[in-house]
Tab-separated table of C-alpha atoms and ligand atoms in Angstrom:
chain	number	residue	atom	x	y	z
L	1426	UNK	CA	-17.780	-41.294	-24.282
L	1427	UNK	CA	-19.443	-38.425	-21.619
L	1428	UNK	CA	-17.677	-35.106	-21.400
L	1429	UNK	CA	-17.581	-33.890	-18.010
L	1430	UNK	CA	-18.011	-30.618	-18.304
L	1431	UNK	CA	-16.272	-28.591	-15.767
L	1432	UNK	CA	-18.588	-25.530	-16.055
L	1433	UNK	CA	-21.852	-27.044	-15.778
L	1434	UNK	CA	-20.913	-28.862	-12.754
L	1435	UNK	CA	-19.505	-25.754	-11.468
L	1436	UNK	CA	-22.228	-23.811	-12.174
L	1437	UNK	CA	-25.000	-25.774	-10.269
L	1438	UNK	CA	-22.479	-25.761	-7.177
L	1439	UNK	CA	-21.893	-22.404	-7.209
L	1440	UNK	CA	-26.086	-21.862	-7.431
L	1441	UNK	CA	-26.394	-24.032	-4.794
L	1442	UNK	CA	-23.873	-22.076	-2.421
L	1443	UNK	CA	-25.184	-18.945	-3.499
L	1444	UNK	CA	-28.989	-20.231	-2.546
L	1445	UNK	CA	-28.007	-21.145	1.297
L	1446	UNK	CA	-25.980	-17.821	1.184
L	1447	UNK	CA	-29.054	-15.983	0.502
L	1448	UNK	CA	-30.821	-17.683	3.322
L	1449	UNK	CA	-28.248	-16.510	5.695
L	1450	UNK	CA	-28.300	-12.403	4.324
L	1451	UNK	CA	-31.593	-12.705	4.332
L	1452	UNK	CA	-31.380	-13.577	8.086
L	1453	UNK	CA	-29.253	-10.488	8.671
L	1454	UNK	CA	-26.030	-12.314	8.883
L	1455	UNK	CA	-22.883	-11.023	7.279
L	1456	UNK	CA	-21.242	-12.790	4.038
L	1457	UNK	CA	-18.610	-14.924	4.004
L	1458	UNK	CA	-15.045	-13.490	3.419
L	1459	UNK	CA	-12.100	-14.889	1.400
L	1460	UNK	CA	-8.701	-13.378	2.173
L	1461	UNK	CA	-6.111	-14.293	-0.999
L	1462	UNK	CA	-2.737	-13.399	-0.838
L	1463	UNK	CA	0.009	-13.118	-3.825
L	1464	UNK	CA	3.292	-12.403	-3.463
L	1465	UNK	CA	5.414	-11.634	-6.543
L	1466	UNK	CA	4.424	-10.768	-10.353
L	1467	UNK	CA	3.993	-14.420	-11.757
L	1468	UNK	CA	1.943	-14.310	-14.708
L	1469	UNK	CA	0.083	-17.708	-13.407
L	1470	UNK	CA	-0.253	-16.784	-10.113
L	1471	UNK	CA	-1.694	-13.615	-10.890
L	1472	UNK	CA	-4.586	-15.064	-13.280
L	1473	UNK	CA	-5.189	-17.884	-10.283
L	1474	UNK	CA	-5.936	-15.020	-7.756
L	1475	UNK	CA	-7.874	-12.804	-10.041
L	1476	UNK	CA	-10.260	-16.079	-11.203
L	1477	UNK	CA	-10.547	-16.524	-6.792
L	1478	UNK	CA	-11.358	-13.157	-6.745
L	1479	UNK	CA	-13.478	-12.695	-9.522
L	1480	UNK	CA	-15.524	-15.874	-8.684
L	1481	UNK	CA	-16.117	-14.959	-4.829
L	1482	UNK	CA	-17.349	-11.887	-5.755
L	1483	UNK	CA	-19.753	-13.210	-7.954
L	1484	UNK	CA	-20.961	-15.641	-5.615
L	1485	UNK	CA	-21.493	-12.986	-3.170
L	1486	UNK	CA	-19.037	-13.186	-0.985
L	1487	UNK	CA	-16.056	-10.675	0.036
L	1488	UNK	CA	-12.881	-10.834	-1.006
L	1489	UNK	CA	-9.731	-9.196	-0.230
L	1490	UNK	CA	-6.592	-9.642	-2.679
L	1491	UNK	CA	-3.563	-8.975	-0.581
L	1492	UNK	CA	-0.516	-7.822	-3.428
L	1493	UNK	CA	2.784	-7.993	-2.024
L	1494	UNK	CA	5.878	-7.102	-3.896
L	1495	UNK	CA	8.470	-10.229	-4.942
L	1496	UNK	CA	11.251	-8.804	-1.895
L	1497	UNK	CA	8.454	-9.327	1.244
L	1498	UNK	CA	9.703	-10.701	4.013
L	1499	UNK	CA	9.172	-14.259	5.489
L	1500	UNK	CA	8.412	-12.515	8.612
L	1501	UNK	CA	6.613	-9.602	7.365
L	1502	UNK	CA	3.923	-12.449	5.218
L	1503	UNK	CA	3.699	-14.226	8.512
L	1504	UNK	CA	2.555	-10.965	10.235
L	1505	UNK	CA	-0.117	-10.335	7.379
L	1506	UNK	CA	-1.445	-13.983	8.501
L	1507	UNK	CA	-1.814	-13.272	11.661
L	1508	UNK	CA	-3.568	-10.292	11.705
L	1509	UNK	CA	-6.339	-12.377	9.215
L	1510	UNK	CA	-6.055	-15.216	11.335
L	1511	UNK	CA	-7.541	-12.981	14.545
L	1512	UNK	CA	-9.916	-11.354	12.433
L	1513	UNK	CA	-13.067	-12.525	12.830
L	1514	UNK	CA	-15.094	-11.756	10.122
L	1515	UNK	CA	-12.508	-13.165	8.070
L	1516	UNK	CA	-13.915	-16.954	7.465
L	1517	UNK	CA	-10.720	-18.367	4.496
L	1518	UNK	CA	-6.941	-17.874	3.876
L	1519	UNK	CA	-4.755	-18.605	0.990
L	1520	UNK	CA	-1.557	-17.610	0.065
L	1521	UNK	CA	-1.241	-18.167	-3.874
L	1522	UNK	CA	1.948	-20.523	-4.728
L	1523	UNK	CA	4.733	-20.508	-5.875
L	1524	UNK	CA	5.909	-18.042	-3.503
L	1525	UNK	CA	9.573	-16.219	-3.869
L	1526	UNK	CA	12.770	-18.916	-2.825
L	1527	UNK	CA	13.005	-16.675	0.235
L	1528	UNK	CA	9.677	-17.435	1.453
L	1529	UNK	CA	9.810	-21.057	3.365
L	1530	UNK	CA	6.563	-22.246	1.571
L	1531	UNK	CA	6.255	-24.874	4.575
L	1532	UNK	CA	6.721	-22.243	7.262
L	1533	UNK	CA	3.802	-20.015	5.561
L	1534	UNK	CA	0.940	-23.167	5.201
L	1535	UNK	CA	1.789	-23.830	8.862
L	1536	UNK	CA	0.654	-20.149	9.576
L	1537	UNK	CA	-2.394	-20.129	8.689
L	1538	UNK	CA	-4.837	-21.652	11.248
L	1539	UNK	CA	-6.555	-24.699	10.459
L	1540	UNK	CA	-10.042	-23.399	10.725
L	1541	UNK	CA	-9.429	-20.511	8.352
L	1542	UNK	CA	-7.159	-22.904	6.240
L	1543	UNK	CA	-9.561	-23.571	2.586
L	1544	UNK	CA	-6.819	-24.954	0.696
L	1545	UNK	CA	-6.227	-27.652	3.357
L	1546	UNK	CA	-2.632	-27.725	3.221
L	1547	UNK	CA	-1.890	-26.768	6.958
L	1548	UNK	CA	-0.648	-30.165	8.747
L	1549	UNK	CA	-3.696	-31.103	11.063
L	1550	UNK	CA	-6.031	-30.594	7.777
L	1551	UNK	CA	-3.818	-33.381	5.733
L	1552	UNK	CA	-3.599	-35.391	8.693
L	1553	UNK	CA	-7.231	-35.477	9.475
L	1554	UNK	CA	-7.925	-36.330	5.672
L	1555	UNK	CA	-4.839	-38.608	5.971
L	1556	UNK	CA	-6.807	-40.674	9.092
L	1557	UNK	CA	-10.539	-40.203	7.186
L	1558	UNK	CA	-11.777	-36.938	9.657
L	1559	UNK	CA	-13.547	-33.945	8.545
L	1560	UNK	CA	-11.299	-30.978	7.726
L	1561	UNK	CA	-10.529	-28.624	5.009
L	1562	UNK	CA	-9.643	-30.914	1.904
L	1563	UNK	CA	-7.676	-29.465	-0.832
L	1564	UNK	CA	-9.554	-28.025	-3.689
L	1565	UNK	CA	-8.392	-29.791	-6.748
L	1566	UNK	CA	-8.792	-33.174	-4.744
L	1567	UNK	CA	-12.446	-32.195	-3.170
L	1568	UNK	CA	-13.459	-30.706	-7.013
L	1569	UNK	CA	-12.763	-34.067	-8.548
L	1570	UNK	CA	-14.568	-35.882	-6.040
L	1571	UNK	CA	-17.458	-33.439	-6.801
L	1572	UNK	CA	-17.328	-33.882	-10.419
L	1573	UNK	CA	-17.128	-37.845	-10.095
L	1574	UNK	CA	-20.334	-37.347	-7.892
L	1575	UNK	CA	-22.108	-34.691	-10.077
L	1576	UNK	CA	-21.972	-37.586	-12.676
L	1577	UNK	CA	-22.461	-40.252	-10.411
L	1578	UNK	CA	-19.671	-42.267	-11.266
L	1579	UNK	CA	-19.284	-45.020	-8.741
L	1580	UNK	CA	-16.627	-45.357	-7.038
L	1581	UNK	CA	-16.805	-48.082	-4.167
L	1582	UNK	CA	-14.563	-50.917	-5.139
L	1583	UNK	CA	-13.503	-49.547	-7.832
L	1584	UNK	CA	-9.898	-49.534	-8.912
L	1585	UNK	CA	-8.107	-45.838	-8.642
L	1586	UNK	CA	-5.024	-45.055	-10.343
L	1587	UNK	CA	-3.061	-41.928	-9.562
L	1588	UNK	CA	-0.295	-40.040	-11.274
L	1589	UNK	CA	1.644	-37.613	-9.220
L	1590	UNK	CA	2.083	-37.332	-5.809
L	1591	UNK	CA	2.349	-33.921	-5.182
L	1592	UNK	CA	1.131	-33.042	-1.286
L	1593	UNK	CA	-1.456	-30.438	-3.533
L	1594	UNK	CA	-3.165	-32.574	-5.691
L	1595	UNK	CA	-1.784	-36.467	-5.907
L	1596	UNK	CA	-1.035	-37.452	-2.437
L	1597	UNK	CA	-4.903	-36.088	-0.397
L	1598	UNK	CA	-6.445	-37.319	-4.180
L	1599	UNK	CA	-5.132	-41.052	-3.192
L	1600	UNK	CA	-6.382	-40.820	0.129
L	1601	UNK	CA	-9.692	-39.688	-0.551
L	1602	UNK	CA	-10.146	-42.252	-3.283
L	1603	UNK	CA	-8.893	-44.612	-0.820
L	1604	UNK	CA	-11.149	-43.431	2.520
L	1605	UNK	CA	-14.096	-45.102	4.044
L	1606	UNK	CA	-16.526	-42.390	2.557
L	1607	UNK	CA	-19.564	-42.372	-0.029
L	1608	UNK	CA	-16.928	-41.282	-2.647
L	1609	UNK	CA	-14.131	-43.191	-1.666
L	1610	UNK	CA	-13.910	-46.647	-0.906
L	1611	UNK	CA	-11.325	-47.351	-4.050
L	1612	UNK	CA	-8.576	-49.271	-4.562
L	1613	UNK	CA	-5.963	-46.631	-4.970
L	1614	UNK	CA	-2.618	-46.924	-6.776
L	1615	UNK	CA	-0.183	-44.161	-6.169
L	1616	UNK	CA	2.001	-43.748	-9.227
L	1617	UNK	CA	4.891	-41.279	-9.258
L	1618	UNK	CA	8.083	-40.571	-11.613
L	1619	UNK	CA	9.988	-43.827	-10.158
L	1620	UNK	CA	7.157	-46.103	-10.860
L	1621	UNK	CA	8.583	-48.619	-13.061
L	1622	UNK	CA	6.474	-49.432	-15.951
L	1623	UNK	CA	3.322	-46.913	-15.615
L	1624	UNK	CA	1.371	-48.176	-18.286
L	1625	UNK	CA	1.080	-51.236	-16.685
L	1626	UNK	CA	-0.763	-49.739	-14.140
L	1627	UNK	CA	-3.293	-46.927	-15.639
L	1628	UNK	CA	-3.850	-50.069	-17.859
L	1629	UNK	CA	-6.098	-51.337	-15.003
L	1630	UNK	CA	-7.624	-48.221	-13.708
L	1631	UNK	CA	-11.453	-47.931	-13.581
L	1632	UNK	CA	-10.545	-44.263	-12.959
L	1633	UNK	CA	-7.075	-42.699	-13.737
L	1634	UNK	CA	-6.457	-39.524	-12.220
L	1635	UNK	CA	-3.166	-37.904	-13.801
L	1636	UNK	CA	-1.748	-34.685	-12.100
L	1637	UNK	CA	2.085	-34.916	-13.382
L	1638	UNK	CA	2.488	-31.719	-15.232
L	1639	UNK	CA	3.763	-33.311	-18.790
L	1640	UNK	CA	1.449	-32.087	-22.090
L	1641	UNK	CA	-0.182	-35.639	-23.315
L	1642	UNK	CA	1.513	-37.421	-21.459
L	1643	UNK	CA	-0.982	-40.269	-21.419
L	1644	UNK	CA	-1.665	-41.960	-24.292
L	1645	UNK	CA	-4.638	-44.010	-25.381
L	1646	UNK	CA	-2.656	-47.002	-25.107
L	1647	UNK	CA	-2.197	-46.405	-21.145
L	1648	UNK	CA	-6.355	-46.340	-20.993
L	1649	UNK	CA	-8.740	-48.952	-20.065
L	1650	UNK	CA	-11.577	-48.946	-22.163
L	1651	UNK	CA	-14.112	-47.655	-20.689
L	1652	UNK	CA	-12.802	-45.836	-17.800
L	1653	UNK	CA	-13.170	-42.452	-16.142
L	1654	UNK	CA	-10.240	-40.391	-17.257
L	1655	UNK	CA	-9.724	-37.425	-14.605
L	1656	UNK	CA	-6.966	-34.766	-16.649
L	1657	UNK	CA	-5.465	-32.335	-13.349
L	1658	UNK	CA	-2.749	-30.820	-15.902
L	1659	UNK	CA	-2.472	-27.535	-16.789
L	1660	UNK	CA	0.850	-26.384	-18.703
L	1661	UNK	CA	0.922	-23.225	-20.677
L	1662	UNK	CA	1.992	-23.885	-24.211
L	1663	UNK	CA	2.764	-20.998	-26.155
L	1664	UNK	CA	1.422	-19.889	-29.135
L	1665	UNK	CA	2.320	-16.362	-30.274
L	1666	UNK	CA	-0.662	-16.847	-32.897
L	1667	UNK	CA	-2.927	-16.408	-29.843
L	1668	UNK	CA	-4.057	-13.011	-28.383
L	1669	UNK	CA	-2.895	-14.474	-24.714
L	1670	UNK	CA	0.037	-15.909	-26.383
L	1671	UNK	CA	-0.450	-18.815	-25.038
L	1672	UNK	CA	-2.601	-22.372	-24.972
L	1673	UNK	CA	-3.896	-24.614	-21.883
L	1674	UNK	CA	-3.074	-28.086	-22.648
L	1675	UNK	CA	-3.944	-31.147	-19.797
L	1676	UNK	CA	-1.249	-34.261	-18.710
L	1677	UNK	CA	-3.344	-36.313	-21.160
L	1678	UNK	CA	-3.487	-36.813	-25.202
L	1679	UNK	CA	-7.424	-36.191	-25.149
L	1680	UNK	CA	-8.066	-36.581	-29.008
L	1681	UNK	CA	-6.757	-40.519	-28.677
L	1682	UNK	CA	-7.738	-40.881	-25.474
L	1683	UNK	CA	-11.428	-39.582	-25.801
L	1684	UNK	CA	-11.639	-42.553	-28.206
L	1685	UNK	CA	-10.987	-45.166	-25.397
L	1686	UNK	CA	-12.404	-43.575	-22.131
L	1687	UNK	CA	-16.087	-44.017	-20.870
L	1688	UNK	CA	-15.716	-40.789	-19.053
L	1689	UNK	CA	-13.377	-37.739	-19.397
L	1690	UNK	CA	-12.493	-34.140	-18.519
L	1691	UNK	CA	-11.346	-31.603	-21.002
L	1692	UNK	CA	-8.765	-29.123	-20.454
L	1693	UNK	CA	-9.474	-26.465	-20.385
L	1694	UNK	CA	-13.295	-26.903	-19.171
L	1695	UNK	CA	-12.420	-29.784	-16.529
L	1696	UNK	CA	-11.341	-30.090	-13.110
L	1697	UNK	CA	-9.614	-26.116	-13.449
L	1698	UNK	CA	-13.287	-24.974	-12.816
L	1699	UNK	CA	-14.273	-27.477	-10.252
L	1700	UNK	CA	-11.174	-26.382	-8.151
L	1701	UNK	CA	-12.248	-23.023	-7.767
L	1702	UNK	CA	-15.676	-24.239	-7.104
L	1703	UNK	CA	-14.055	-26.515	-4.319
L	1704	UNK	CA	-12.188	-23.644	-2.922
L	1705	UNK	CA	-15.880	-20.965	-2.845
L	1706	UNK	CA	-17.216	-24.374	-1.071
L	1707	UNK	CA	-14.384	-24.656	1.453
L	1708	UNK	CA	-15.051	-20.928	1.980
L	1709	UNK	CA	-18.795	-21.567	2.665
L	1710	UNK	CA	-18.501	-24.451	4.574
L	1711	UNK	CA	-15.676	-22.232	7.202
L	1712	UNK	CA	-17.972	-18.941	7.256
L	1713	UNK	CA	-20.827	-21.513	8.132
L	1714	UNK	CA	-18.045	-23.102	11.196
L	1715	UNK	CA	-17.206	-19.426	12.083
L	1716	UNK	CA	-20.413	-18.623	12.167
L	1717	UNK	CA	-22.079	-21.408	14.702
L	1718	UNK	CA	-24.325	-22.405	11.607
Q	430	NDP	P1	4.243	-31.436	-9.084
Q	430	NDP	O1	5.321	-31.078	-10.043
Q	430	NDP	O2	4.331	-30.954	-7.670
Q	430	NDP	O3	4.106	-33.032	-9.032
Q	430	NDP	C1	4.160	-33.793	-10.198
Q	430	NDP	C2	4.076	-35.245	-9.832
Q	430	NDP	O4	4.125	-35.996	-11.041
Q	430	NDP	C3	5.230	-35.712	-8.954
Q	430	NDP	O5	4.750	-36.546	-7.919
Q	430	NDP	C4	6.112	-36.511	-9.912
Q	430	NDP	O6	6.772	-37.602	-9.320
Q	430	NDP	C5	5.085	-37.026	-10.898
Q	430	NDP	N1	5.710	-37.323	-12.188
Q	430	NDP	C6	6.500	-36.523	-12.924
Q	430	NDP	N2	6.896	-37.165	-14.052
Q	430	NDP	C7	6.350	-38.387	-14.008
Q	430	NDP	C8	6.399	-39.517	-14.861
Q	430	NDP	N3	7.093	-39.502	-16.001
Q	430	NDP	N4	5.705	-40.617	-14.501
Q	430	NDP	C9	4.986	-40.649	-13.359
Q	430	NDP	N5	4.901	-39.607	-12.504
Q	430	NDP	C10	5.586	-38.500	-12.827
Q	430	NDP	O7	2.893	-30.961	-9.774
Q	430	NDP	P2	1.449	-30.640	-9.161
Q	430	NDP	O8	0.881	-31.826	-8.503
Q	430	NDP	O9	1.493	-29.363	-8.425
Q	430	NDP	O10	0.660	-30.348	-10.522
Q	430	NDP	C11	0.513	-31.330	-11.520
Q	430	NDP	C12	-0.222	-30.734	-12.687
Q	430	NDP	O11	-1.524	-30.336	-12.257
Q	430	NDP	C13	0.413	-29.473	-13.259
Q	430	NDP	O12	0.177	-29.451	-14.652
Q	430	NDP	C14	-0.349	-28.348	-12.591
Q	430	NDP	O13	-0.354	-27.163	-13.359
Q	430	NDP	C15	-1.724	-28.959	-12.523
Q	430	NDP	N6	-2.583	-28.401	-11.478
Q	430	NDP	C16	-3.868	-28.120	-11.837
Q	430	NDP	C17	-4.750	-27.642	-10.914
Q	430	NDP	C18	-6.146	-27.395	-11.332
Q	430	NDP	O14	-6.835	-26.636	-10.701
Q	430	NDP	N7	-6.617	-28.047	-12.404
Q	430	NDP	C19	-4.339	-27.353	-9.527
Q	430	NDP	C20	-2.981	-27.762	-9.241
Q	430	NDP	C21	-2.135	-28.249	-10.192
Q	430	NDP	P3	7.909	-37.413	-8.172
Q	430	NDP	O15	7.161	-37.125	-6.904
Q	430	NDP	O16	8.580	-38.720	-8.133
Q	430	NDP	O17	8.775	-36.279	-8.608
């Protein structure tokens, strides 16, 4: 069984970001900018946009962390937007979610404009993934991809099983599995919570990506042997013995499962990393659109 290790991967992304980058500065340019924007106190959210934040910085790049209070407006958040959107030295946009019930989620991803849109969830960036064009891809999706080609796991013709279908992580992961692209070109399964008999069908995944949310929820008995076993999950567990109070555990049983699988990601350590280094690439690759580079 290989580990794939989440940091390392990471790591030489990041180095390879920050290399170009210092190309650029060196050519008098200015850095690229990530705008972040929380609204509310959730305890999640919060550590989300402080990792974004602590991780652009490092890379070089500026970052603004816009904290608005749990009662902002729909309107007033769309205004905020706006003014980022027409800035330009402002290259990436993301508002941090779950946002407040008041807040029309939908409403706020169709605010953001498309070019300044590194999370990829505005509609013409899901349909251009959706039809196989270049646009922002969502991170979680696009660090996955990385990871499977950091380790150069083939993929062409390979069988892809996904759990979840979530329009964040499941529903762009099938599509990129499934596009004409040098990491694509699978057979992708789509599995969601009215799939009748799942095993069945991570039982015949080359690689099983599971993004569903449940603690070890996949078992080594749902596993090919052999195959590449992408974890997305990420539930808190909590644990009062534990300075945070609290454990990261993934969607799948990894002690049985690391038994089975050729390949797998641990949680924490996995594809958690690899989405923020997805998201400082989406960044990179917008400042370099902005930018005319
Ligand atoms: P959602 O709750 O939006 O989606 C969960 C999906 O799992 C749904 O499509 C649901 O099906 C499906 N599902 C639920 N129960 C079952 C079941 N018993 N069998 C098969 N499918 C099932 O979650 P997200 O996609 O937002 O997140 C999934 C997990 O990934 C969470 O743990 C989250 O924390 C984590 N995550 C991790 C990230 C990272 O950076 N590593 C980034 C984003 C999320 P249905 O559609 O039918 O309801």
């Amino acid at each position: 069984m290989i580990l794939l290790d989440g940091k390392t991967t990471a790591e030489s992304i990041k180095e390879n970001i920050r290399e170009e980058l210092d190309t650029h500065i060196h050519n008098g340019l200015r850095r690229p900018h990530l705008v972040a924007i929380l609204v509310g106190n959730d305890g999640a959210s919060k550590t989300y946009v402080d990792s974004k934040e602590r991780n652009s910085r490092a890379l070089g790049f500026n970052s603004t962390v816009l904290r608005l209070p749990e009662d902002t407006t729909q309107q007033f958040l769309i205004d905020k937007i706006n003014t980022f959107n027409s800035d330009p030295e402002v290259d990436g946009i993301l508002v941090q979610s779950p946002l407040p019930g008041h807040i029309d989620e939908r409403v706020i991803t169709q605010t953001i404009v498309p070019e300044k849109d590194v999370d990829g969830f505005h509609d013409i960036n899901m349909g251009k993934l959706a039809k196989g064009d270049e646009g922002f891809v969502s991170a979680t999706p696009l660090g996955v991809v990385m990871m499977l080609k950091a380790y150069r796991i083939p993929t062409s013709g390979k069988h892809c099983v996904v759990v979840g279908r979530s329009n964040i992580v499941g529903r762009p992961m099938s599509l990129l599995m499934s596009n004409n692209s040098e990491y694509g070109n699978c057979t992708v399964t789509l599995c969601h919570s009215r799939t009748t008999d799942l095993g069945h069908f991570t039982r015949q995944a080359d690689i099983l990506i599971v993004a569903l949310g449940k603690p070890g929820f996949i078992t080594s008995d749902m596993v090919k042997p052999g195959a590449t076993v992408i974890d997305v999950g990420i539930t808190r567990i909590e644990d009062p013995g534990r300075k945070s109070g609290y454990y990261l555990k993934g969607d799948v049983d990894f002690n049985g499962v690391k038994e089975v699988a050729g390949h797998i990601t641990p949680v924490p350590g996995g594809v958690g990393l690899m989405t923020i280094a997805a998201l400082l690439s989406n960044t990179f690759r917008a400042y370099k659109l902005n930018m005319g580079l």
